[in-house]
mmCIF file of C-alpha atoms in Angstrom:
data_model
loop_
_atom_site.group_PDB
_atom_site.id
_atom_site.type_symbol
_atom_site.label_atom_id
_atom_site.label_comp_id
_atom_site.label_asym_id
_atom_site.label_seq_id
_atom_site.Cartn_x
_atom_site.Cartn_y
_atom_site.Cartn_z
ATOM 1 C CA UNK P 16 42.200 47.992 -18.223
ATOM 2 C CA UNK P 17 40.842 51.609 -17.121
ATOM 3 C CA UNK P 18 40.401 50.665 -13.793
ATOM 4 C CA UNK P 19 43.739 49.228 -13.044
ATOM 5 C CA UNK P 20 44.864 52.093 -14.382
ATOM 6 C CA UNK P 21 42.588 54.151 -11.778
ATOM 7 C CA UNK P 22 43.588 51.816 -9.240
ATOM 8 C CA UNK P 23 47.268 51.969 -9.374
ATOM 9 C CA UNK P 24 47.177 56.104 -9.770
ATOM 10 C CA UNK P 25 44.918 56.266 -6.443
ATOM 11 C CA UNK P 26 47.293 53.936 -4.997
ATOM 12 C CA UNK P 27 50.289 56.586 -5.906
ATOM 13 C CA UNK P 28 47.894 59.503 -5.047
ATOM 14 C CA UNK P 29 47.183 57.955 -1.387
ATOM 15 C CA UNK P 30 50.986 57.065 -0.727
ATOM 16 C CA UNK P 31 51.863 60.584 -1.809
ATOM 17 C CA UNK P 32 49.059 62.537 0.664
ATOM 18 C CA UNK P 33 50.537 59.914 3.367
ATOM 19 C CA UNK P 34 54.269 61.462 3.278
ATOM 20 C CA UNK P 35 52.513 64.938 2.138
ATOM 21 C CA UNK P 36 50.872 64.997 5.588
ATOM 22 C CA UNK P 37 54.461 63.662 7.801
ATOM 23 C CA UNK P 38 55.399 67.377 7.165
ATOM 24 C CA UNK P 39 53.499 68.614 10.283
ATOM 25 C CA UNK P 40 55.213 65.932 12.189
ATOM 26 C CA UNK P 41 58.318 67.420 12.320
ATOM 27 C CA UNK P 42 58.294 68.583 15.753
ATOM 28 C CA UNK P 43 60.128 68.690 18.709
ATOM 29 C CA UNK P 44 59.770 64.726 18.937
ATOM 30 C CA UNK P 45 61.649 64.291 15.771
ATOM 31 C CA UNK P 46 64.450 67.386 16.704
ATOM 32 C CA UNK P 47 64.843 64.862 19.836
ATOM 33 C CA UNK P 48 65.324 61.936 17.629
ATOM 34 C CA UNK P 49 67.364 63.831 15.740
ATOM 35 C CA UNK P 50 69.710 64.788 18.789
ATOM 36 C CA UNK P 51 69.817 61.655 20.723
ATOM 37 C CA UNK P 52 71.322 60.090 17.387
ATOM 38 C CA UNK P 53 73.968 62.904 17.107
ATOM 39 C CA UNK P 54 75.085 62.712 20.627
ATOM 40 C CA UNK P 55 74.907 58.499 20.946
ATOM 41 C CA UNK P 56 78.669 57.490 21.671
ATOM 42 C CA UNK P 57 77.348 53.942 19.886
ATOM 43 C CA UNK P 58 75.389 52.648 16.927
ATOM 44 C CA UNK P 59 71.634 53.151 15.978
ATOM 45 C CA UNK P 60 70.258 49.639 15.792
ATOM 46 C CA UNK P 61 67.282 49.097 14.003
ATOM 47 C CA UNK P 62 64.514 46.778 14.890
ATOM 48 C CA UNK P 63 61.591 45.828 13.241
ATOM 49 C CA UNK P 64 59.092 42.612 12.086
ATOM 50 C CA UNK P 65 57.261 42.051 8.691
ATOM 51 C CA UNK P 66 57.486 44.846 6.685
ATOM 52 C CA UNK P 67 58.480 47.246 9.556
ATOM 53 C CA UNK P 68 61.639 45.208 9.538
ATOM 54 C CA UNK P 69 62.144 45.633 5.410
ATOM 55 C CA UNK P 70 61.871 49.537 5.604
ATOM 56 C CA UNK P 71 64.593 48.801 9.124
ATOM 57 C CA UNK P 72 66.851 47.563 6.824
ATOM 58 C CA UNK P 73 66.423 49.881 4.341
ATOM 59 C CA UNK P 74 66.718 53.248 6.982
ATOM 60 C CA UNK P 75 69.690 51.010 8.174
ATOM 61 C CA UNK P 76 71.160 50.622 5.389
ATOM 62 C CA UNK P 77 70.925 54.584 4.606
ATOM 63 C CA UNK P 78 72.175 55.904 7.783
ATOM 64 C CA UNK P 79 75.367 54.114 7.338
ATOM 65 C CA UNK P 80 76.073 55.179 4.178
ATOM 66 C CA UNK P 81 75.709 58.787 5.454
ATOM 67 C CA UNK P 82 78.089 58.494 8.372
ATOM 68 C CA UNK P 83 75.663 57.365 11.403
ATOM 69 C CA UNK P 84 77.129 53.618 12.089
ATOM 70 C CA UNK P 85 74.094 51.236 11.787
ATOM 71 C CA UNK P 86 72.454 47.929 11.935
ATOM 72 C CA UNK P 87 69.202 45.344 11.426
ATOM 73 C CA UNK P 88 68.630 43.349 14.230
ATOM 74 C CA UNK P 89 65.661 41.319 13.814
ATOM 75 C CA UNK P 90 63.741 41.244 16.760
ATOM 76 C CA UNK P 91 62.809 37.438 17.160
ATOM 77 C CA UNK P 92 66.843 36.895 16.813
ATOM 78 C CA UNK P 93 67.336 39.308 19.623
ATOM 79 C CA UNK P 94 65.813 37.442 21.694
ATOM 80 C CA UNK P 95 67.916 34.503 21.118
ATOM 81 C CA UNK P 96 70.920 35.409 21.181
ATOM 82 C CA UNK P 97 71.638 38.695 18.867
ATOM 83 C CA UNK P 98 71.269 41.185 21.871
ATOM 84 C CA UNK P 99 74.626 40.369 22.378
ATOM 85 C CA UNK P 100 75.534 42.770 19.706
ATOM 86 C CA UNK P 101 74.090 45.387 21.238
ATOM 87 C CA UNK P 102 75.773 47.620 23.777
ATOM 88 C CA UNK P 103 74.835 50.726 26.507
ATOM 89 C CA UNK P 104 75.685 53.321 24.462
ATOM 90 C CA UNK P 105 73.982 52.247 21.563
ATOM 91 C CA UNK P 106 70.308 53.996 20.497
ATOM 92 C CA UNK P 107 67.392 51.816 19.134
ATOM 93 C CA UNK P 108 65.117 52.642 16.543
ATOM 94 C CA UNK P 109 62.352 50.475 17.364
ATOM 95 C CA UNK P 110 59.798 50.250 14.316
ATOM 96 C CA UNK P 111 56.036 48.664 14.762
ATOM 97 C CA UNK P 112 52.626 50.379 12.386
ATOM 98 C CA UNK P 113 50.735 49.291 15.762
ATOM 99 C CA UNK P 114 53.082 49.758 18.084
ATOM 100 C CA UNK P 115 52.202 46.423 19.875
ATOM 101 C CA UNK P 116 54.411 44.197 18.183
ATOM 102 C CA UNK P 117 54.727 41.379 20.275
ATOM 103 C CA UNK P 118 58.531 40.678 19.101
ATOM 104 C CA UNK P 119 59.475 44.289 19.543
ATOM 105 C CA UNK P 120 58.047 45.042 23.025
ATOM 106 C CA UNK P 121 59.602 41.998 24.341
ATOM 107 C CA UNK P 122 63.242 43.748 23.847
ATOM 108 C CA UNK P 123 61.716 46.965 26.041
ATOM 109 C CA UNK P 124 62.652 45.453 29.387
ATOM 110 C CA UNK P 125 66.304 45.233 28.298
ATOM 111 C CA UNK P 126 67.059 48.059 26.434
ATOM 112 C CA UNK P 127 65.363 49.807 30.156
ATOM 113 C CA UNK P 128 67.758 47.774 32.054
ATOM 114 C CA UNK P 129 70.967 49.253 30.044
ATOM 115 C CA UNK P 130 69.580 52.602 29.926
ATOM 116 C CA UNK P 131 69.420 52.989 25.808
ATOM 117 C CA UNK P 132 67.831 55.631 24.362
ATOM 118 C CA UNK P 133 64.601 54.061 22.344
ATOM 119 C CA UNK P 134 62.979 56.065 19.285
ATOM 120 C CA UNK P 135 59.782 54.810 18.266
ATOM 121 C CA UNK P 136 58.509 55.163 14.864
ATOM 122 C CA UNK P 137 55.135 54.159 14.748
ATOM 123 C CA UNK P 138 51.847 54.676 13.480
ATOM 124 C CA UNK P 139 49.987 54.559 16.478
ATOM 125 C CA UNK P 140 51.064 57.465 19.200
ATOM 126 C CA UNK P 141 48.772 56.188 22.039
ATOM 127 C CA UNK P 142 50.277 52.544 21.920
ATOM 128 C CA UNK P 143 52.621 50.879 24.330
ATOM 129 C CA UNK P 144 55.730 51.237 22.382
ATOM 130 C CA UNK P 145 55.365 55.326 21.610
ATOM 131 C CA UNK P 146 54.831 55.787 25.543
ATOM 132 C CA UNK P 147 57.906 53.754 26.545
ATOM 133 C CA UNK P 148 60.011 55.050 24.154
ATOM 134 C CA UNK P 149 62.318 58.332 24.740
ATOM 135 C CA UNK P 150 60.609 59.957 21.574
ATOM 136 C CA UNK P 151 58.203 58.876 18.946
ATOM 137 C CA UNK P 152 57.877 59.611 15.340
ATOM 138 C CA UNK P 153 54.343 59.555 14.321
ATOM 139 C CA UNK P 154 54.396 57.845 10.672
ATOM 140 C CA UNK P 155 50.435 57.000 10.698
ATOM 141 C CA UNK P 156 48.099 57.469 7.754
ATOM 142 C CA UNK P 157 44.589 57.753 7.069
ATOM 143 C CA UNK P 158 44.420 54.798 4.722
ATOM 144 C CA UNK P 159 46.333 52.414 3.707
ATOM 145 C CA UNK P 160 46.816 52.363 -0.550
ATOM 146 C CA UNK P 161 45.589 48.357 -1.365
ATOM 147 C CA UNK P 162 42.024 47.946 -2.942
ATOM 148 C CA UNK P 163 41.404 46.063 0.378
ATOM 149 C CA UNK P 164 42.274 48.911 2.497
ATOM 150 C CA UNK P 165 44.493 47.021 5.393
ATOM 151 C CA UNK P 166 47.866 45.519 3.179
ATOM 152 C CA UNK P 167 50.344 47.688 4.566
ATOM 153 C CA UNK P 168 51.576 50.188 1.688
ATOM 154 C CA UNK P 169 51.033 54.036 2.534
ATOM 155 C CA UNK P 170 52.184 53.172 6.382
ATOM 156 C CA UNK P 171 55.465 51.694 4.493
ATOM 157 C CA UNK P 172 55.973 54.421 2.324
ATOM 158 C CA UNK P 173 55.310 57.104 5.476
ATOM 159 C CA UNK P 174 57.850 55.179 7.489
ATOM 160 C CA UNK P 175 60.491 54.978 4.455
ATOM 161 C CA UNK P 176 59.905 58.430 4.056
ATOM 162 C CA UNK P 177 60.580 59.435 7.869
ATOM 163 C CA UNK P 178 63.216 57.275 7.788
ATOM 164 C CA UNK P 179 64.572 59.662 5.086
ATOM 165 C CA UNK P 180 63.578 62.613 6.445
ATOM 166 C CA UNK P 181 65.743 61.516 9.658
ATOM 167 C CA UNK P 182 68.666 60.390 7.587
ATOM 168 C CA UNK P 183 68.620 63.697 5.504
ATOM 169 C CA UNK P 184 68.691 65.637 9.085
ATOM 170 C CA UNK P 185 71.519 63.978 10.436
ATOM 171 C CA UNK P 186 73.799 64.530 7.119
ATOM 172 C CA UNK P 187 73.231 68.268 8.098
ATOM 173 C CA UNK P 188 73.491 67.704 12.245
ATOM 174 C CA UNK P 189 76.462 65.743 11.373
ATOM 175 C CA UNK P 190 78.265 67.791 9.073
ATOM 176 C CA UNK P 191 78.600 65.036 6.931
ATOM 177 C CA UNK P 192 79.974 66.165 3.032
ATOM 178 C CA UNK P 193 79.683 64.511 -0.404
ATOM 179 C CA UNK P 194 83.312 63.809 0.093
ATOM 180 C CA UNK P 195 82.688 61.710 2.706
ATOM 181 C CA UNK P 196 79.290 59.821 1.146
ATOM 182 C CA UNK P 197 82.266 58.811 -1.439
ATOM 183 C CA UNK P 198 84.420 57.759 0.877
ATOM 184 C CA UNK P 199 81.671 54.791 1.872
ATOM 185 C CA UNK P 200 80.767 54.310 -1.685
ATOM 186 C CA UNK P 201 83.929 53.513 -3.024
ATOM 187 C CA UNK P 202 82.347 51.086 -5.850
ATOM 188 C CA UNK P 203 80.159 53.589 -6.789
ATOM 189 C CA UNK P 204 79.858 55.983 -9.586
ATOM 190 C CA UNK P 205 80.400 58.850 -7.006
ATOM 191 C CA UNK P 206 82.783 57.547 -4.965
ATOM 192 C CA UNK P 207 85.165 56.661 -7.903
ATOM 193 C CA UNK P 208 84.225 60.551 -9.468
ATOM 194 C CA UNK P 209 85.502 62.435 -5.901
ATOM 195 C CA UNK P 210 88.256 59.490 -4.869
ATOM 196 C CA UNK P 211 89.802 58.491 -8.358
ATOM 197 C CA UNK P 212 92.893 60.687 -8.646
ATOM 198 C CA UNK P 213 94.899 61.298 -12.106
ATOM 199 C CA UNK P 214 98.261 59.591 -10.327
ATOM 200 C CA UNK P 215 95.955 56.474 -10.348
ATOM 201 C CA UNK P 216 95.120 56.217 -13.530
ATOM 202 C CA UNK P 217 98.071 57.922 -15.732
ATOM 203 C CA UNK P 218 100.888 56.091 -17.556
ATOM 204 C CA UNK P 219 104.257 56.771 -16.853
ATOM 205 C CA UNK P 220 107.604 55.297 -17.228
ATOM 206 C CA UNK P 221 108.022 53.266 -21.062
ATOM 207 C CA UNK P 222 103.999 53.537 -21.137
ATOM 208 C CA UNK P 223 104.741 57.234 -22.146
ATOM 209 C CA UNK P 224 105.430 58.456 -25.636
ATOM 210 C CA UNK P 225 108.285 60.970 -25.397
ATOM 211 C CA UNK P 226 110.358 62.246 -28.176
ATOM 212 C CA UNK P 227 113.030 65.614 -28.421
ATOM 213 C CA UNK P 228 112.711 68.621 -30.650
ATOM 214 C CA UNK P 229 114.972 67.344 -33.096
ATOM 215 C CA UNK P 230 113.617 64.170 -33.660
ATOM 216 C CA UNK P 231 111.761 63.603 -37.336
ATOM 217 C CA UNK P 232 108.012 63.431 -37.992
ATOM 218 C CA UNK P 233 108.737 59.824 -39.129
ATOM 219 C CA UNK P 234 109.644 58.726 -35.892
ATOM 220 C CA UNK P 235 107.845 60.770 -33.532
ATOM 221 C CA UNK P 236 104.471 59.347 -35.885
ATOM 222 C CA UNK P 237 105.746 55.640 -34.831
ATOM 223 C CA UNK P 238 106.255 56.308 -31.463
ATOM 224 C CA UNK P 239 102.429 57.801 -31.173
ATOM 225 C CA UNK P 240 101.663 54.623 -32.942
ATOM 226 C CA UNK P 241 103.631 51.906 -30.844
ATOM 227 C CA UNK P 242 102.616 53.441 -27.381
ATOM 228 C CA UNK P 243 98.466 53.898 -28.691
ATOM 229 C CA UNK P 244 97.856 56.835 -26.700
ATOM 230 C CA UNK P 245 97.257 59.246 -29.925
ATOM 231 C CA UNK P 246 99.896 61.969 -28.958
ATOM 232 C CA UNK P 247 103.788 62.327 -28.548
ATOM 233 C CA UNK P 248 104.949 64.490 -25.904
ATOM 234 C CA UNK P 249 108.324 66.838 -26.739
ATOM 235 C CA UNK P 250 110.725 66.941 -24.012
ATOM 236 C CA UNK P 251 114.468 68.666 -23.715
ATOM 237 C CA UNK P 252 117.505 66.668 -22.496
ATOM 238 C CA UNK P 253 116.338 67.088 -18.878
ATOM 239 C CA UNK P 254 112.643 65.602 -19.817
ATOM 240 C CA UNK P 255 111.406 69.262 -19.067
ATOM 241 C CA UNK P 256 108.178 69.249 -21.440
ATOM 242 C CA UNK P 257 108.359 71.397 -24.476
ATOM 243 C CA UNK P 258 104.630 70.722 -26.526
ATOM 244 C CA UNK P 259 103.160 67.973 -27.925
ATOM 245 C CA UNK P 260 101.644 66.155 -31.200
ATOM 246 C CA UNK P 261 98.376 64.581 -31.627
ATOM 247 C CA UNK P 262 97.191 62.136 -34.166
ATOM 248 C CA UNK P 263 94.933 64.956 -35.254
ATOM 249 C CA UNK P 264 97.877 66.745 -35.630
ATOM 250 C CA UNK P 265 99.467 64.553 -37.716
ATOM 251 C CA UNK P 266 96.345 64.525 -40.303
ATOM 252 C CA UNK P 267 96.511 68.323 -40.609
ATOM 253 C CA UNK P 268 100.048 68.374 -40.769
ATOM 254 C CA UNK P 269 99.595 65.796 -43.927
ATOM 255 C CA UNK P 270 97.093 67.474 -45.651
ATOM 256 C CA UNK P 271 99.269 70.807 -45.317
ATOM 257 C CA UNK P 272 102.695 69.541 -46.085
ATOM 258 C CA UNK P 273 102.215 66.569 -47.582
ATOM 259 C CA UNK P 274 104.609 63.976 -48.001
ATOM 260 C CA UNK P 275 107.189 67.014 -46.870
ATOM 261 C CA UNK P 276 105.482 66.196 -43.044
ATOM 262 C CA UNK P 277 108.079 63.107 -42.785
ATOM 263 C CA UNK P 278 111.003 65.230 -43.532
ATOM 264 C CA UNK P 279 110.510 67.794 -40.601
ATOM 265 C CA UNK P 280 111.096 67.929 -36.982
ATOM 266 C CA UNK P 281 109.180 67.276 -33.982
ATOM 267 C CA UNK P 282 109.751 70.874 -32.994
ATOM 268 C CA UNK P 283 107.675 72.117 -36.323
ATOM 269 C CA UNK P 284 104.686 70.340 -35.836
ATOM 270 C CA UNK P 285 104.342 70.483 -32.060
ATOM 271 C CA UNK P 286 101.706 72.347 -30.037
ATOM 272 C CA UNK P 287 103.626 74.368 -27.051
ATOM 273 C CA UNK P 288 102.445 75.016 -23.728
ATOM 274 C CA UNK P 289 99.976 71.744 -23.683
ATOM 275 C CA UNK P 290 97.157 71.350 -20.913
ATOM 276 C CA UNK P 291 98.684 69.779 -18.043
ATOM 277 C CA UNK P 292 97.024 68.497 -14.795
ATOM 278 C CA UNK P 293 98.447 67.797 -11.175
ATOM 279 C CA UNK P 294 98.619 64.203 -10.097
ATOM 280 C CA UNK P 295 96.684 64.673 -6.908
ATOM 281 C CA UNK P 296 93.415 65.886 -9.016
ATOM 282 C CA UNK P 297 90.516 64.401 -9.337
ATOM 283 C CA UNK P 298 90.545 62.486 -12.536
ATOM 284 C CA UNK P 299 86.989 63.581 -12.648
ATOM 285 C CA UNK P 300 88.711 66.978 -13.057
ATOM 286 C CA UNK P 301 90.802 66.056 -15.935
ATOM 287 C CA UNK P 302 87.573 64.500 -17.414
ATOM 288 C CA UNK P 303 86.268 67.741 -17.210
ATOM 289 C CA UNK P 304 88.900 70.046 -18.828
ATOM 290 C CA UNK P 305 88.969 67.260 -21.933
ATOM 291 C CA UNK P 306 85.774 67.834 -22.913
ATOM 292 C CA UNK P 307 85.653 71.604 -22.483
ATOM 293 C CA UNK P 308 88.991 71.656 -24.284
ATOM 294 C CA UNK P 309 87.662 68.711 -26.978
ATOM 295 C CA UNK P 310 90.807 66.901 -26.017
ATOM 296 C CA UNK P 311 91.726 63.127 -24.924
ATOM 297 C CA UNK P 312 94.363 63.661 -23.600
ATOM 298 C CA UNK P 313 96.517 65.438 -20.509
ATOM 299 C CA UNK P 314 100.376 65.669 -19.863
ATOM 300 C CA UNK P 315 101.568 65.029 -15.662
ATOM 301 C CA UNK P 316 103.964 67.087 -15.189
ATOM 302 C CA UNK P 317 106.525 67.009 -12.075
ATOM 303 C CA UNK P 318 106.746 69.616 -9.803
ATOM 304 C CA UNK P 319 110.120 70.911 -11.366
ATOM 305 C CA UNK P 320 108.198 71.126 -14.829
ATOM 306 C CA UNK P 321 109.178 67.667 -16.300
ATOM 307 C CA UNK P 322 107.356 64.933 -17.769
ATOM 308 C CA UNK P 323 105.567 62.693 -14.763
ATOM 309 C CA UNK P 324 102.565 61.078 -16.556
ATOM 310 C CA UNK P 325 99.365 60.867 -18.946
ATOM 311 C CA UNK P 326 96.183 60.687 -18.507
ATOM 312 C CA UNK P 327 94.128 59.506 -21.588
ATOM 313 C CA UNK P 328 90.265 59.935 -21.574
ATOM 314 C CA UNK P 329 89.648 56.314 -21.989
ATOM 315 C CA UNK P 330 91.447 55.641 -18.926
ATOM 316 C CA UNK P 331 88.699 57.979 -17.096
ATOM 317 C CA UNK P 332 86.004 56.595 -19.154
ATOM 318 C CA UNK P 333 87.013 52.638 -18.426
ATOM 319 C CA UNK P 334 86.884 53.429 -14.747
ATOM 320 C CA UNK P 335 83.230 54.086 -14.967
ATOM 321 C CA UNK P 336 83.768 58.239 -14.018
ATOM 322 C CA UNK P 337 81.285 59.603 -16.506
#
């Protein structure tokens, strides 16, 4: 058992020296990369075989979620038909350890014909594909992490890591913001945190529990009972919003007046001047000021100061914004 143990912590120990040592090759070739992305008027489509292709898909996959349209294409497809979804303004990535990948070479010739910029990420600098491409990115390593010394698995990590590296650039070349990383992931716990607002998730209309200064505890306790939302909110002839009553309220309000609670009037008990939140927050916002407040929940209000909406903390919580 020892020596699997040694064996999988050199294999983590290689793999880490690997992307350790891609830090002196970011050079000019990779600030080329990095522009001929920025200024392409297409897509960056991706091309790789094996494993190459897996970590393609992958740097794919990661440059479209960060703003820079892209795409597989598997190489052997390309040549049967899938170049047609490629077009002169887009840029290839071209990916190959050897740089002499049969599949990948063959699409040279074309993507020469149209003119496309090619970046080559490879592990082998002197090979046909890093002298015909427009730029390289050197991703080789002095070993590769398997006992046996040839399965590919530090030259996978290096390119992964590159392929980060290049991403991570581009956010920054591109201006690209968290706000628009959301805007791609809206399924996501981040994209529902910065593109859930309050207005989507507040009740209005009969959802809301509403009662008037005058009205007595009795009632105003059964209407924060038949609307299950745990407060009441106080409002003047014109629905302008006067305070509020919580549940928790109600329990102190027993314990210091007793059965005398029932007798009074909505306008003894309530809270005045309750936290309120604009409908165009974030409901990650009104999250936020619940738990600094040890609330659950948060009155709408209109712009002219009357009652809109509410926004209950289990209405933030059952939308996943944590």
């Amino acid at each position: 058992m020892d020596s699997l143990v040694d064996i999988a912590q050199k294999v983590l120990s290689i793999e880490a020296q690997s992307i350790e040592g891609l830090k002196t090759r970011i050079n000019e070739n990779f600030l080329k990369a990095v522009e001929i992305i920025h200024n392409a008027k297409g897509r960056v489509v991706i091309t790789g075989i094996g494993k190459s292709g897996l970590i393609g898909r992958k740097i794919a996959a990661t440059l479209a979620s960060t703003g820079t349209p892209s795409f597989f294409m598997h190489p052997a497809e390309a040549s049967h038909g899938d170049l047609g979804m490629v077009t002169e303004d887009d840029v290839v990535i071209a990916i190959s350890n050897s740089g002499e990948t049969e599949e990948v070479l063959r699409l040279l010739p074309f993507m020469k014909y149209f003119n496309m910029k090619v970046i080559a990420i490879t592990g082998n600098p002197q090979s046909t594909l890093a002298r015909q491409a427009d730029t390289f990115l050197d991703v080789s390593v002095k070993e590769e992490a398997c006992p046996f010394g040839f399965i590919p698995t530090a030259s996978t990590t290096a390119t992964l890591a590159m392929g980060d590296a290049l991403a991570a650039a581009l956010i920054m070349r591109n201006g690209f913001k968290k706000e628009d990383f959301a805007f791609f992931h809206p399924g996501g716990s981040l994209g529902k945190k910065m593109l859930t607002k309050v207005k989507d998730l507040m009740h209005v209309g009969d959802e809301l529990p509403v009662v008037y200064p005058q009205t007595l505890m009795l009632d105003a306790i059964l209407e924060i009972s038949s609307k299950r939302l745990g407060v009441v909110v106080i409002v003047d002839e014109n629905k302008r919003i006067l305070g509020i009553i919580t549940d928790g309220d109600v329990r102190r309000g027993v314990q210091r007046w007793g059965k005398e609670l029932f007798e009074l009037k909505a306008s003894d008990v309530m809270t005045v001047n309750p936290k309120t939140i604009n409908e165009e927050e974030l409901a990650a916002a009104a999250l936020s000021i619940m738990q600094k407040y040890s609330i659950t929940t948060l009155v709408v209000p209109a712009s002219n100061g009357t009652l809109k909406g509410l926004i209950h903390i289990h209405d933030i919580l059952k939308k996943g914004i944590f």
